[in-house]
Structure formats: C-alpha cells, structure tokens
XYZ file of C-alpha atoms in Angstrom:
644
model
C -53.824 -14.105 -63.282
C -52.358 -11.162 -65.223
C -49.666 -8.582 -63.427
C -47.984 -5.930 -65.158
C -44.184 -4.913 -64.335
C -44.364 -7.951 -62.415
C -40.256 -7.629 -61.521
C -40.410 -11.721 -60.873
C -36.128 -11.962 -61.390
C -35.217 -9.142 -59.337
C -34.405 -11.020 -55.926
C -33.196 -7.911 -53.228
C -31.079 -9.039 -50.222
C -32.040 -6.704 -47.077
C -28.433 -6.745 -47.162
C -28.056 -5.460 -50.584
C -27.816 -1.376 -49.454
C -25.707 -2.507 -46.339
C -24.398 1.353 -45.180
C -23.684 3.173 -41.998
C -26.757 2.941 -39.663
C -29.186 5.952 -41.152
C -29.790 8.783 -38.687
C -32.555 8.557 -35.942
C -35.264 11.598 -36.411
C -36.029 13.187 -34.386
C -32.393 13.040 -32.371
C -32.392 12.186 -28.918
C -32.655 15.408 -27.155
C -30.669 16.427 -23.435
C -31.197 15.740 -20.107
C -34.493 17.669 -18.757
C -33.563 18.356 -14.983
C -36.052 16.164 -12.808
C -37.067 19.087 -11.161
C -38.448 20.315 -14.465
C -39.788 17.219 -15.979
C -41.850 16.886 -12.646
C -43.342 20.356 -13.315
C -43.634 19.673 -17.013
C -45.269 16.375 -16.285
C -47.755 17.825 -13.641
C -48.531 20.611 -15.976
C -49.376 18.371 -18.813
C -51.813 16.444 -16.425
C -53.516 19.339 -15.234
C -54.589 20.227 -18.684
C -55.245 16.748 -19.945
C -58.094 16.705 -17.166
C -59.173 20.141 -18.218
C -59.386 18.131 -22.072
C -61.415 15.383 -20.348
C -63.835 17.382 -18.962
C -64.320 20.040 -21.742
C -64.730 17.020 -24.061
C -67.833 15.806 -21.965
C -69.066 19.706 -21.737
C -69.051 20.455 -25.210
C -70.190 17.106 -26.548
C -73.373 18.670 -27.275
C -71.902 21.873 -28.735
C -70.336 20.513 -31.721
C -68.931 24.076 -33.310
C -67.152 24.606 -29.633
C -65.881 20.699 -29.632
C -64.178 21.869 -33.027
C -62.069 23.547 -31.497
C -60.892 21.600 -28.914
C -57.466 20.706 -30.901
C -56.388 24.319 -30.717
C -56.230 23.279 -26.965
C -54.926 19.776 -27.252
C -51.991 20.751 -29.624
C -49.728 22.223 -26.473
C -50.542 19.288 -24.471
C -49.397 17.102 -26.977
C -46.296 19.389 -27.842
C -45.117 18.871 -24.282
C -45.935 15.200 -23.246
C -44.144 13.507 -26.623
C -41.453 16.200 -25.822
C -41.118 14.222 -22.555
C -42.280 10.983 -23.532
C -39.186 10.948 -26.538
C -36.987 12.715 -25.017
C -37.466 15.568 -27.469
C -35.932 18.969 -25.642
C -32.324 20.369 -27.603
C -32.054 23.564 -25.051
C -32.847 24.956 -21.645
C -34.664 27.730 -23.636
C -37.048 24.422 -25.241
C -37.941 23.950 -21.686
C -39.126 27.223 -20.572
C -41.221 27.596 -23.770
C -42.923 23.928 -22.625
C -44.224 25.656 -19.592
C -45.216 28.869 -21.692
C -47.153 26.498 -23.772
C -48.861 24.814 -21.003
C -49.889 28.384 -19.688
C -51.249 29.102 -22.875
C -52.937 25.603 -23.144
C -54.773 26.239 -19.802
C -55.873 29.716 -20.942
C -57.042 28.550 -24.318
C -59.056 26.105 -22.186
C -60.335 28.413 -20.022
C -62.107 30.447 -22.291
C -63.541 27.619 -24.291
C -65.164 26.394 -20.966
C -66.510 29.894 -21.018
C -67.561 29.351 -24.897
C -65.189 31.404 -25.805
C -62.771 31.529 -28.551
C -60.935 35.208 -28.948
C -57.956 33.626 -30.721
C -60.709 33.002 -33.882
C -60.614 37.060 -34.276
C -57.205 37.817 -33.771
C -54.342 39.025 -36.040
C -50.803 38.615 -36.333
C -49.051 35.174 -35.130
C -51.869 32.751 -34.387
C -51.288 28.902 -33.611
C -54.328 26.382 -33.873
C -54.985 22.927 -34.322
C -57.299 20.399 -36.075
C -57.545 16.521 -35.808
C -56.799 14.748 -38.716
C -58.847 12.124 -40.573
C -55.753 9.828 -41.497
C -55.039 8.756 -37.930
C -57.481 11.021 -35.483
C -54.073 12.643 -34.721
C -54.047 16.324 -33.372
C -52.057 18.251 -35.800
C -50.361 21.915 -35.208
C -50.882 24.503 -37.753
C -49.660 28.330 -37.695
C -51.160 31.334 -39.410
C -49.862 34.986 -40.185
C -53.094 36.932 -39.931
C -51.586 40.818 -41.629
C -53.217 44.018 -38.760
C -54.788 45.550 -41.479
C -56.294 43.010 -43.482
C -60.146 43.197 -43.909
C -61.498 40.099 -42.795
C -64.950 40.530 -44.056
C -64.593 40.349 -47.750
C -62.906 37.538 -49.311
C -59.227 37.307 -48.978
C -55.756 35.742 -50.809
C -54.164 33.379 -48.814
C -50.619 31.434 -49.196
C -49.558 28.554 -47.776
C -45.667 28.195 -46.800
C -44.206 25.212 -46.519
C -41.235 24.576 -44.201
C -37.513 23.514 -44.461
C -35.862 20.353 -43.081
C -35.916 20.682 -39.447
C -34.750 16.894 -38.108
C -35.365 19.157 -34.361
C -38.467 20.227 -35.528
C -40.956 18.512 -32.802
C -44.265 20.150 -32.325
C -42.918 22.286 -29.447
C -40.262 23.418 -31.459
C -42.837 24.194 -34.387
C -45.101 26.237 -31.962
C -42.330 28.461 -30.765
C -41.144 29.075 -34.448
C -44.636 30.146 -35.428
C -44.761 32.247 -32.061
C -41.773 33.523 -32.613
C -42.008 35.453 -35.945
C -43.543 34.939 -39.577
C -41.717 33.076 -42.221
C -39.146 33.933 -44.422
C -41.993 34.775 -47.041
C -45.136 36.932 -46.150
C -47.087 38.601 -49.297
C -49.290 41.653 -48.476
C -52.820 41.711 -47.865
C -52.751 37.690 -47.407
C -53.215 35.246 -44.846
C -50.153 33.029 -44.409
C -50.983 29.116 -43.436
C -47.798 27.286 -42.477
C -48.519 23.561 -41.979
C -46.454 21.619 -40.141
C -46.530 18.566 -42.893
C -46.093 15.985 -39.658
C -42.454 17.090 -39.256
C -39.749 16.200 -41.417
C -40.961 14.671 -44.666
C -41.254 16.919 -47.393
C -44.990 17.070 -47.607
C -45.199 13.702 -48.940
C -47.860 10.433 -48.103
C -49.426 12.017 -44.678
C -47.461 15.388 -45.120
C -49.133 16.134 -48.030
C -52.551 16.037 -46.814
C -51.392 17.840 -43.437
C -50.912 20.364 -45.803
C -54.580 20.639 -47.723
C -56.168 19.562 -43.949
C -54.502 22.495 -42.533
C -55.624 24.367 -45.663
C -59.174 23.189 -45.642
C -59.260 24.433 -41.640
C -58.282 27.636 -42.251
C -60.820 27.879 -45.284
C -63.450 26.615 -43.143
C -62.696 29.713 -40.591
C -61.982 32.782 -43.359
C -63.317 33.917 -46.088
C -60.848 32.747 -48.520
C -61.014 33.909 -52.294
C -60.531 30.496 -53.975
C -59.330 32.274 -57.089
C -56.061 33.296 -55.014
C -54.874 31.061 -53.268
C -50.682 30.408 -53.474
C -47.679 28.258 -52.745
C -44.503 28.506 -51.524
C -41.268 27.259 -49.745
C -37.567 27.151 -49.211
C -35.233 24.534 -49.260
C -37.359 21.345 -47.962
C -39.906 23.495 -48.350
C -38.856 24.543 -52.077
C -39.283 20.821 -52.956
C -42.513 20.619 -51.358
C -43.353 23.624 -53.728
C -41.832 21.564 -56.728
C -44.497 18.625 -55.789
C -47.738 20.362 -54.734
C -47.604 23.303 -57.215
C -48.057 20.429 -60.445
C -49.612 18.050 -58.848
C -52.156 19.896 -57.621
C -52.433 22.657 -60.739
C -56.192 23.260 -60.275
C -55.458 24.909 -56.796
C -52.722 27.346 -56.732
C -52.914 30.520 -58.481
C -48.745 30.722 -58.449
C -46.349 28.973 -56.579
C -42.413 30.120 -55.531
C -40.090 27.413 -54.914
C -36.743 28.561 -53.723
C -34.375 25.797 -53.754
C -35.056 22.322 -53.054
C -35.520 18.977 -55.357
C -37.511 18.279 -57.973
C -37.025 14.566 -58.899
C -35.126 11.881 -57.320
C -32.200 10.303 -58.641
C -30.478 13.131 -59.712
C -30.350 15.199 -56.073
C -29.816 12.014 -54.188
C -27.072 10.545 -56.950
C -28.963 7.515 -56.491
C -27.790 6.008 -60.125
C -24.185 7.129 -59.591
C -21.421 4.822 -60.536
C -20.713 2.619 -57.615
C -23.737 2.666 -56.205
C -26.211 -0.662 -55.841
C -28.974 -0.517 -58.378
C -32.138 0.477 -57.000
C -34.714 -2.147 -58.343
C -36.781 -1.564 -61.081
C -39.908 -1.014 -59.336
C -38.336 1.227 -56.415
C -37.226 3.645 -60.207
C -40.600 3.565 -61.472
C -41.795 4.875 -58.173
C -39.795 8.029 -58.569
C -42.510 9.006 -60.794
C -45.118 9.622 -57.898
C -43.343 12.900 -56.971
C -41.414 14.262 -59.296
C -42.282 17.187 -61.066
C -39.679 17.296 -64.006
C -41.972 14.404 -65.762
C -45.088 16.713 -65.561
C -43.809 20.003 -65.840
C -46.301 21.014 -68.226
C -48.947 21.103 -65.672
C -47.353 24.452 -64.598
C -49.275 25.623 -67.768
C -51.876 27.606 -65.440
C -49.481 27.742 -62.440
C -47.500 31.110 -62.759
C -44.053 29.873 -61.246
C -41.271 31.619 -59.533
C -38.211 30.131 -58.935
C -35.623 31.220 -56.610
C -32.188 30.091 -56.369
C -28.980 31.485 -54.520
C -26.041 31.316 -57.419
C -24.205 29.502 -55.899
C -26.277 27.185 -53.789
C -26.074 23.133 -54.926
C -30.077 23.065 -54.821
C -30.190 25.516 -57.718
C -30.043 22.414 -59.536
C -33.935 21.969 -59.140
C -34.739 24.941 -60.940
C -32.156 24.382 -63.683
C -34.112 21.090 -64.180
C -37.453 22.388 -64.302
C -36.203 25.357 -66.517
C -35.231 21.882 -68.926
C -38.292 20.186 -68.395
C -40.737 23.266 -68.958
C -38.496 24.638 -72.046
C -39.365 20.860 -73.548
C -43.054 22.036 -73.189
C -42.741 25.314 -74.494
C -42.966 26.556 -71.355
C -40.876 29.663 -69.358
C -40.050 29.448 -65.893
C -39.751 32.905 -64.051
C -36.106 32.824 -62.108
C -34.924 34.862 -59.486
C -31.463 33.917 -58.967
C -29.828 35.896 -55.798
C -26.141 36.771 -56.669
C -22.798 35.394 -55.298
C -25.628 33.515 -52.766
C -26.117 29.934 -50.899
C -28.279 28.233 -49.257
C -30.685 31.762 -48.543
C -32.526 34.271 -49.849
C -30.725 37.382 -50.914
C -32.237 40.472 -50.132
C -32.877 42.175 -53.145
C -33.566 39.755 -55.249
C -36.078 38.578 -52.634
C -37.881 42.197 -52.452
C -38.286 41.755 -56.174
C -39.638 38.443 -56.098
C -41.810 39.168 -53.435
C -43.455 41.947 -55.379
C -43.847 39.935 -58.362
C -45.960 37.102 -56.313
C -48.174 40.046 -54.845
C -48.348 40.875 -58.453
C -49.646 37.618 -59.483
C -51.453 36.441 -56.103
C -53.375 40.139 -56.507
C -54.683 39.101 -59.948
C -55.181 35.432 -59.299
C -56.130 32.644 -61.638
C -59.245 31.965 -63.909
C -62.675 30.262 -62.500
C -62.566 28.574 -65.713
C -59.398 28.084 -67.668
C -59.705 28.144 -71.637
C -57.052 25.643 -71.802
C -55.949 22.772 -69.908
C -52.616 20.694 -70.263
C -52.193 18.093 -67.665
C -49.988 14.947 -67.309
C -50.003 12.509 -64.805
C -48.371 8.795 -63.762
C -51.001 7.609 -60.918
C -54.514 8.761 -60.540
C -53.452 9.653 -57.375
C -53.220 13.075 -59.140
C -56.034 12.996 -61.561
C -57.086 16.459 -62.050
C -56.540 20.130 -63.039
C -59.498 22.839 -62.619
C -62.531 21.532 -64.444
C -61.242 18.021 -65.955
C -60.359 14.889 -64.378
C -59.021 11.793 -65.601
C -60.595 8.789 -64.491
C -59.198 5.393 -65.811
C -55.776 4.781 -67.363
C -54.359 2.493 -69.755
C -51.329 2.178 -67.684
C -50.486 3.262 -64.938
C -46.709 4.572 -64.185
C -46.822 5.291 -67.622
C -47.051 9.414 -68.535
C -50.703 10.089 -69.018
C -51.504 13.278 -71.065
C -54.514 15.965 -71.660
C -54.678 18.894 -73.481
C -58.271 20.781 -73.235
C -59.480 23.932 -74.697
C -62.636 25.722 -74.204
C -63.511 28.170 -77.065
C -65.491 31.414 -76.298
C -68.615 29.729 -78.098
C -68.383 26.654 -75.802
C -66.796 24.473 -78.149
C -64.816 21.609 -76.187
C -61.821 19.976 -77.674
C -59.722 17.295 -75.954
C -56.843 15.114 -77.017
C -55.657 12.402 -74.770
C -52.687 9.638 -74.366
C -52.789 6.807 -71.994
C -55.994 7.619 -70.966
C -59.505 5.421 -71.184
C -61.905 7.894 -68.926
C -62.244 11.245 -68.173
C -64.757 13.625 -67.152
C -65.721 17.726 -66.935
C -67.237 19.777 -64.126
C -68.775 23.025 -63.818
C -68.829 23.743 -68.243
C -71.189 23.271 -70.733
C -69.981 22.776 -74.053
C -71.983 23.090 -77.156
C -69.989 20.675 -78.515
C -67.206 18.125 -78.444
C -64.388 17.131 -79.923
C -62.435 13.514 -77.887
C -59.256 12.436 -79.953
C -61.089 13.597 -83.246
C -64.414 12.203 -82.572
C -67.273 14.700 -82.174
C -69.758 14.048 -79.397
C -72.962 15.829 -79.195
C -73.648 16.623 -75.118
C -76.826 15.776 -73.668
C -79.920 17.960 -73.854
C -80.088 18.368 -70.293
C -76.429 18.679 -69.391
C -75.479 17.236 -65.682
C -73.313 18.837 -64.024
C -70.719 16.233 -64.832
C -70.001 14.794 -68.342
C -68.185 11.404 -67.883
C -66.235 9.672 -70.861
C -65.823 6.178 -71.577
C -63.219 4.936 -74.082
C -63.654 1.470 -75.930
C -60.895 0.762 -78.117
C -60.744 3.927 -80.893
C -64.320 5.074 -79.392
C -65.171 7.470 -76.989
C -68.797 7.356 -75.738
C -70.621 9.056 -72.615
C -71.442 6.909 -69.510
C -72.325 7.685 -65.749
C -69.353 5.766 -64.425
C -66.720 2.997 -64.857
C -66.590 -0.033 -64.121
C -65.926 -1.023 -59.958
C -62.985 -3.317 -61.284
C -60.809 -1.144 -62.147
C -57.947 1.358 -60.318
C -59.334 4.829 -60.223
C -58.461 8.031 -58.299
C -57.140 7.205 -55.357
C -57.758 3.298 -55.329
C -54.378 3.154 -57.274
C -51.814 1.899 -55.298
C -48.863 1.118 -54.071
C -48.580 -0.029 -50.536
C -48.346 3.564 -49.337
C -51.158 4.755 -51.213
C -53.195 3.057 -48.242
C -51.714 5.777 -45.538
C -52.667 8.624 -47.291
C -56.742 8.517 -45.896
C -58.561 6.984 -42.658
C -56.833 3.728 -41.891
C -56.234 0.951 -39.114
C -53.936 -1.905 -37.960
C -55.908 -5.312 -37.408
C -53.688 -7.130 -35.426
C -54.048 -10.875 -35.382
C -55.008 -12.566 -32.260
C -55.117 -15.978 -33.503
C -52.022 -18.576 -33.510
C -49.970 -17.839 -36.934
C -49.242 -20.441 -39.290
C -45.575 -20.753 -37.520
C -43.284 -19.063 -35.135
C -40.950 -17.406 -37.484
C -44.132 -15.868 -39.760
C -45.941 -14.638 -36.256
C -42.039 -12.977 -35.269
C -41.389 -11.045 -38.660
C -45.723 -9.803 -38.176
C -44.573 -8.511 -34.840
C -41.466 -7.026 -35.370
C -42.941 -5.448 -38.803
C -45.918 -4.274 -37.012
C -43.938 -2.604 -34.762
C -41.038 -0.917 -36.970
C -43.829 0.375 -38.645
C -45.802 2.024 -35.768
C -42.710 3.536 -34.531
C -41.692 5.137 -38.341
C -45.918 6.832 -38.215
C -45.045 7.940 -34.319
C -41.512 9.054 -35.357
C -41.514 11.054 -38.716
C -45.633 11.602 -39.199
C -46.431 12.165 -35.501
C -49.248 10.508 -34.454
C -49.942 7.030 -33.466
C -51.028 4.452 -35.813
C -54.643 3.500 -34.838
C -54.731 -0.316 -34.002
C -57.635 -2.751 -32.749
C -57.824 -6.528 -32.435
C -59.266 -8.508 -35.825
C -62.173 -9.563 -33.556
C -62.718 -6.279 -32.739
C -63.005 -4.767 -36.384
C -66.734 -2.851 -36.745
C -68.944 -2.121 -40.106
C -67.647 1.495 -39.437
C -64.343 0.345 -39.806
C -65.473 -1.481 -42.991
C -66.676 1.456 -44.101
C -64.526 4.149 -43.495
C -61.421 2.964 -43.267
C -58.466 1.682 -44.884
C -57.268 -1.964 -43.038
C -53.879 -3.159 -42.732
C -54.338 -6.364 -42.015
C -51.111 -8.096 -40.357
C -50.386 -11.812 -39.636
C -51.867 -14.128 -42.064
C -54.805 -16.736 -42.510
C -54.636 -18.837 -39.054
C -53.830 -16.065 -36.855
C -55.873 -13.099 -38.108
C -59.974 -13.759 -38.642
C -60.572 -10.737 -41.100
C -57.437 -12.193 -43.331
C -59.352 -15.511 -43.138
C -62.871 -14.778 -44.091
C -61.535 -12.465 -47.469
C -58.670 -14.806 -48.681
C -60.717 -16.697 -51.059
C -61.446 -12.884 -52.801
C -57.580 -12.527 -52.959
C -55.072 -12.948 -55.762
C -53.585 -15.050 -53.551
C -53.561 -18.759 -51.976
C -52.044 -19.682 -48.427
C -51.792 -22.674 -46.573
C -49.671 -23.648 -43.566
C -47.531 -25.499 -46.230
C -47.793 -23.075 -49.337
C -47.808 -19.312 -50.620
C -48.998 -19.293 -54.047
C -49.332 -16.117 -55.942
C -48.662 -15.146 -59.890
C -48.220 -18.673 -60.102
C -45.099 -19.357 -58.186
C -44.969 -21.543 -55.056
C -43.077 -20.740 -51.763
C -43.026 -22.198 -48.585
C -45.182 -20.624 -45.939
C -42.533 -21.687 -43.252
C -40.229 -19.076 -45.025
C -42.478 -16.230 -47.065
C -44.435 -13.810 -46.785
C -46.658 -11.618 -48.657
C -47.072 -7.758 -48.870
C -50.368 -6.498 -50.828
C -52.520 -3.343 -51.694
C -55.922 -4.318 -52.882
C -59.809 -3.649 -52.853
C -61.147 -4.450 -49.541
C -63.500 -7.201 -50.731
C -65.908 -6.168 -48.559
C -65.785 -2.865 -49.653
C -64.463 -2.273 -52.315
C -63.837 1.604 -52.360
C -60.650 1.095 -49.348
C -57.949 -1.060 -49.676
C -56.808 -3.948 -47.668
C -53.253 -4.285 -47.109
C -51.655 -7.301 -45.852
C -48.222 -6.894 -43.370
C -47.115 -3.492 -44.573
C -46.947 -0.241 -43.121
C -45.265 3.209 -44.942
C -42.858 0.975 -46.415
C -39.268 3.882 -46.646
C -37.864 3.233 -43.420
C -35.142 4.159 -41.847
C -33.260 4.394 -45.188
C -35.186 7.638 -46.103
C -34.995 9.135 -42.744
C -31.577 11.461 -43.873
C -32.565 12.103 -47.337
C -36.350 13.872 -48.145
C -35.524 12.907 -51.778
C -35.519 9.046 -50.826
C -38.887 9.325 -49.139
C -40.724 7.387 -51.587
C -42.295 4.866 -51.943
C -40.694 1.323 -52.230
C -42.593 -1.386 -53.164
C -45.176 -1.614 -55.738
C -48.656 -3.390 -55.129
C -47.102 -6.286 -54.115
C -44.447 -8.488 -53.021
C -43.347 -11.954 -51.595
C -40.559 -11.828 -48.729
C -37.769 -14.192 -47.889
C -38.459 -14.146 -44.357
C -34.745 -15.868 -43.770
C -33.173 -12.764 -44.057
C -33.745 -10.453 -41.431
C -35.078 -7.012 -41.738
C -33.190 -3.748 -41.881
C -33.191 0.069 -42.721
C -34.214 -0.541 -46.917
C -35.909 -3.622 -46.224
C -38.419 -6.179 -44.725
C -36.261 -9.295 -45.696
C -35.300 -10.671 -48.978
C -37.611 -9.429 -51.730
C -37.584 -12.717 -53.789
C -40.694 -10.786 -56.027
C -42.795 -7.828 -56.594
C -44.666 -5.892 -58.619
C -47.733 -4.172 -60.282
C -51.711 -5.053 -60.502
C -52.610 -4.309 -64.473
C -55.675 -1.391 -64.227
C -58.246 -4.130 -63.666
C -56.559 -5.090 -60.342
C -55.141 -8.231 -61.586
C-alpha cells in the first residue's frame, strides 16, 4: 500500500493547542418573556400545519411545491430562534411575529396558487432546500424598480460580513430592512446567507452557487455578467470564490477581508504550537494568494480603508498577482477603517457598473489557471481532470487563436479536457494533436508519461473532480450519517463513536444550520447508495454497512487489531478516520467516524475554518477529545492520485 505525505511521525496531543475555551456561535441569546415564547411557539405551529397540508396539496403541482421553502424559511427562522435560544433584543422578538405574519400570508396565496412575491421588485426574501442536507436555506434579493425583467439581465451576488448574531431571523430582517452596502445599477443583487458564519467555505460555498442557481432558475440572467462581491467576511469570501471559480464571474470587488491563512491568523508566529504538516498543506484549499493568476479573466477591484488591519489582503494579492504579471485595481479609502469611505466607494461603484455593463467573453482567447485540488478544476471552456499530485500547484495556460489554433502548456497535470471550441489544431506541451473529424462536443486528454493522446475518459481509480478529498470534501454534496446499531468492538470505541457523532451534528446544526441527515445502517437504501455521500460511524461489529465493505478498504480491523499503512494498533485504544470511494459506488465517498472535522477551534477565527485532517488518520482514543481535536492523532495523511 502506497500513501503520499503520509505524516506517520507527527503524533498531535488533543492537548497540544490547550487555550481559553473558543467562543460558542451563535451566543446564547436573552430571556424571551413566556408570554411571548407562548405566542411565538403557537404561531410557529399554526404555520407548520399550514406546511403540512400545502405539502399534501401541491404534491401533484410540482412548480407550486417549489416554492414551498419561500414559506418554510420564517417558520424555521422562528422555531431554532426558540429552540437555541437565539433572540439578542426585544426588537428580534417583534420581527419573529412579523415573520410569522408574513409566513402565513405567503402560505395563503400559495394555497390559492399564487405566488406575487415571484414579480415583485425591491427587497424580496425567498427560500430553496438544499441538496447537501434537504435543509431550507434563506436567500435575499435586491430586485432595482426600473429594471426590465424581460430581457436578460446582470446580476451580483454579495456576500456578507461576520455576523456571530446572524441567525436566520436576524438575516431576514437585515434583507427586509434595506439593501447592502453594495448595489450596482440595472442589476439584480443575490445575497446568500452562506449558512451563517463561515466565510462561504465547505457548505457555505455551495449556499452561495444554490442560492445563485435559484435565482437563475427564476430570471433571466445574462450569464456573460454575472459579479462578485463582499466586505470584510464577505471580502474574503470574494478573495476565495472570485479565483476559484474564474469561469463564472465577470469581476469581483473584495473590500477587506483575508486571503490566505497563516498570515491573518499569525498562525506560524513565534510562540505559537506548530500546526502539523498536513493541517499547512490544507491552507492551500482556500487561499487565493497561491492562484492569483486565475484572476487573469476576472477584472478585480480591491477596496481597502488606509488604515484598516485587513488591508493586508489586498497588499498580498497586489504581491501575488504582480508575480504573475498581473495588476490589481485598488481603491483605497483615505484616513479609513474597517468601512467603506464614501467617495472612494462612489468611484468604485461606477467602475464595477463599468465592467459588470460590458461583461466577460463567451469564449476567452486565453486561459491561465492554477489549482491544488480538483475540487476547483476549471476556468470557462477547460477543465483539468487528473493530477500528478495533488496539494501540489497545478498549472494551465490556453490560448485560442482567431484561426482556431489551440495551444496548451501544462504542469502537474495528467488529464484535461475542452468544451464548447473546435480547434483546427493542437498544440499539448509541444506535441501537435490532430482533433477528430467529427469533433464531440468534448475533447478529453490523456497523458502517458511525455505523451499526450485523446481518450473518452480516465480511469475509475483515480481522484478526479470532486472525488478528491479530504474528510471535508465529503460535506460539500448530498450526504448521510449511518449510525451503527450493532454492539462495537468495545465500550471505549462505541463512547468516542457517540460522543464524535454527536459533536459533529451539533457543529452542522450550529455554524451550517441545518441538521445532519441520519438513519440506522440497517436502514441504508440503493437511493442512498446512489445519491449520497455515507459517513459511516462505529466500526466493523457494530455497524453492518462498515462490515460488508471492509474487505474493499485500505484497511484491516479486528476486535484485537487496527492495521493500516502497515502499522499495528490496538483496537481497544484506536481508531480510524477515512475519505474513500464508496465501494459500492464508487462516484461518493465513504467516510468512516468523521464529520466537518474544524471544530470549535475555528468557531472565532473564519481564517481557521479549514480543513484539518487529510484523507486519513488513526486516533489515540486515550486522550479525550477537545476544541482542535478528536484525541491523539498518532498518524495521518494523504491517498497518492490512485487512491492508495
């Protein structure tokens, strides 16, 4: 068995990063009078049964069922207020019983088939259920009076600052209340509300392209000019969607914010404990400083108040682009913190117009891209597909001639592939390829050794965009907790499964706001099989699904023995954590005893919301658990790109 960056000596103590107990989010909230909560409470049934029974009258009216989450989004805004003790002023809880008004109404005129919120303008809240977790997710929109809704139209989406308050309630009165700091002419303005407080990142970022896709779905949106922006949290969200995503956006404005990680959270400062080697390499995932150049086609604005700390994003990105003979646009507001300043705002804002007016090529000429995961694979019309390495900088650089002619030069990479062109010829690292008569749609590359040759696909064995890992790659789509039901192999193992399992559906409830789907292993369906992502916790004797794949696992485990990577550890004592293809299907993972795996650690710091542990790892189950950690980490590391 062959692992790369397998970080066997590095043996991490949960006590290792002991530190003042990290901050609960969201805070616990004041004292709702019980006069109130009984009103609240009684209001919240009411419209649940009005849910119920629109759900059985519109089950045959799927368009009209649709929309049922732009009902079910106040209901849920005011029951997890009350259920987590989630209201911060009086004011909170007058605006719960405006939303249950407005819940009732909404429901109302959908029993009527009736929607007049799809056709109105100005501050509109909706809805939609998301695919990770069936979760009803709050989304607002700033629809401008005058826009003309029948041709297609720009559209920006504006992504949020830290709000550690920022519940769904609070969310829906801020979008009710008044637009965002940013609003460009003559556009539609989606705010997502990236499930709370987390940067867009794992489940935040695709809140963010499900709330886009919804409001796609409902206008005509010109994908040519479509935008992205944010301040402060929401100016490092910019910093990670705008080059990760470079195929999308047709400019982005980030106005403060981070850009990396150990520089804005000083985690490599003198005195502090070493991070581990893997946990460093992980920084890669979201930072934007390492693939700056994929703001090649991404018109960037940067804003920055003078004198604001966060300025230092931009003054890194100005490094990193000016390394890739690239310019970043700054607007820098004078003598200014933390906020916009005026003017230099007004002048921004007209150059965005400026650029979201003209918008970005259907088919670039040119095409630089970089990437450390095929989690991020593509930009516009090319996509890479395998990787020698992963973690390791992958880079393409594409152009398109005005007679067809495709050239391409790549590093790290052993598979790529084009949509939507049709080159007359080709050029791969030097070697000319003649295209097929017939040209598909898609032209797929194949590297072996120095040669590049065509092929239909790669082989199933391999990682590939998004089967990648790590652990936390597995939360990003459709997935489910299979709880064992069985005995475990011994007490202490079945303890840590159920403490783990629980830490880890209270972080989803707590900073990604829904509720981790869970069923019994003996309840698990071909459905499931098929569509989702299993998290399998507990271990051979106590979970059946665990025990009918384990022989297909890098991995042996007895009620004596854990063997993996060949090293030995007593079962009585060790566990293992794992990302892998679900043997039985082999496009989802399996994971085994993991959820999101930042904890509590991460829960002060957006920056340190990353992810922590590589494909795998072997826990010392003799030291308990706390906010970094599962236990000891006696081992851990990386699958090579052939999953072994």
């Amino acid at each position: 068995m062959r692992l790369t960056s397998a970080f066997i000596a590095f043996a991490l103590t949960a006590s290792a990063f002991a530190q003042n107990p990290p901050p609960k989010i969201p805070p616990a909230g004041i004292s709702v009078p019980d006069a109130d909560r009984a009103e609240l409470a009684a209001g919240a049934a009411d419209l649940q049964k009005e849910i119920t029974a629109l759900t059985r009258k519109l089950s045959n009216d799927p368009k009209l069922l649709a929309l049922l989450p732009d009902v079910e989004i106040f209901h849920k805004a005011v029951t997890w207020g009350l259920a987590d003790n989630a209201f911060y002023s009086p004011q909170e809880i007058a605006f719960a019983k405006h939303l249950l008004s407005e819940g009732k109404e909404r429901a109302k005129q959908l029993d009527l088939k009736k929607s007049p919120w799809l056709d109105a303008k100005g501050l509109i809240v909706r809805g939609y259920r998301s695919k990770i977790d069936n979760s009803v997710q709050p989304y607002g929109l700033v629809v401008p009076p005058d826009l003309d809704l029948t041709k297609p139209v720009p559209l920006m989406v504006w992504l949020l600052g830290r709000g550690e308050k920022r519940t769904e309630l609070a969310f829906l009165a801020e979008r009710e209340g008044g637009p965002p700091q940013l609003t460009p002419k003559n556009t539609i303005t989606v705010i997502p509300y990236g499930r709370f407080c987390n940067a867009t990142k794992f489940a935040g970022e695709t809140d963010v392209m499900e709330a886009l896709a919804a409001a796609r779905a409902q206008y005509k949106i010109d994908p040519l000019r479509i935008a992205v922006a944010g301040f402060s949290m929401g100016g490092g969200s910019t910093w990670h969607l705008a080059p990760h995503f470079p195929g999308l956006w047709c400019a982005a404005s980030p106005g403060a914010g981070f850009a990396e990680t150990p520089i804005f959270t000083k985690a490599n400062d003198p005195g502090k404990e070493q991070r581990p080697a893997w946990e460093q390499t992980l920084w890669r995932q979201y930072e934007a400083t390492g693939i700056s150049q994929n703001l090649f086609n991404v018109p960037t604005l940067a804003y920055s108040g003078e004198i604001d700390g966060q300025k230092e994003s931009a003054d890194l990105m100005e490094a990193a682009m000016a390394g890739e003979n690239l310019k970043l646009e700054r607007f820098i507001g004078p003598k200014t913190g933390h906020q916009y300043e005026p003017a230099t705002k007004a002048n921004l804002t007209t150059r965005f117009e400026e650029l979201i007016a003209t918008g970005r090529p259907a088919v670039p000429k040119e095409i630089r891209f970089s990437t450390y995961t095929l989690r991020y694979p593509e930009s516009a019309w090319l996509r890479v597909e395998g990787m020698e390495k992963h973690w390791e900088r992958a880079d393409v650089h594409a152009t398109l001639s005005d007679a067809s002619l495709l050239a391409i030069e790549t590093k790290n990479i052993t598979s790529l592939s084009v949509t939507g062109i049709k080159p007359t010829s080709i050029t791969l690292d030097g070697q000319t390829l003649t295209p097929p008569a017939a040209a598909p749609k898609s032209l797929h590359f194949i590297r072996f050794g120095d040669t590049w040759k065509f092929a239909t696909s790669d082989p199933d064995n391999r990682k590939r965009p998004y089967l990648t890992g790590p652990v936390d790659d597995a939360f990003m789509d459709s997935f489910v907790f299979v709880r064992p039901t069985g005995k475990p192999l011994n007490p202490e193992l079945g303890n840590w499964v159920s403490s783990e399992m629980s830490t880890s559906r209270q972080l989803w409830h707590d900073v990604f706001r829904g509720e981790a789907p869970m069923i019994d292993d003996t309840a698990l369906t071909p459905a499931d099989i098929a569509n989702r992502n299993l998290v399998l916790w507990g271990d051979p004797s106590s979970n059946k699904v665990l025990a009918k794949i384990l022989s297909k696992l890098p991995l042996q485990w007895t009620r004596e023995t854990l063997t993996f990577h060949g090293q030995t550890y007593p079962s009585a004592s060790h566990a293992p954590i794992l990302i892998f293809p679900n043997p039985l299907n082999p496009r989802h993972y399996i994971v085994l005893n993991s959820g999101l795996d930042f904890r509590a650690d991460g829960y002060g710091n957006n920056a340190l919301q990353t992810p922590k542990l590589p494909d795998w790892a072997i826990v010392d189950l003799t030291t308990p658990a706390d906010a970094r950690w599962p236990g000891k980490i006696t081992a851990a590391g990386f699958f090579d790109e052939s999953w072994k």
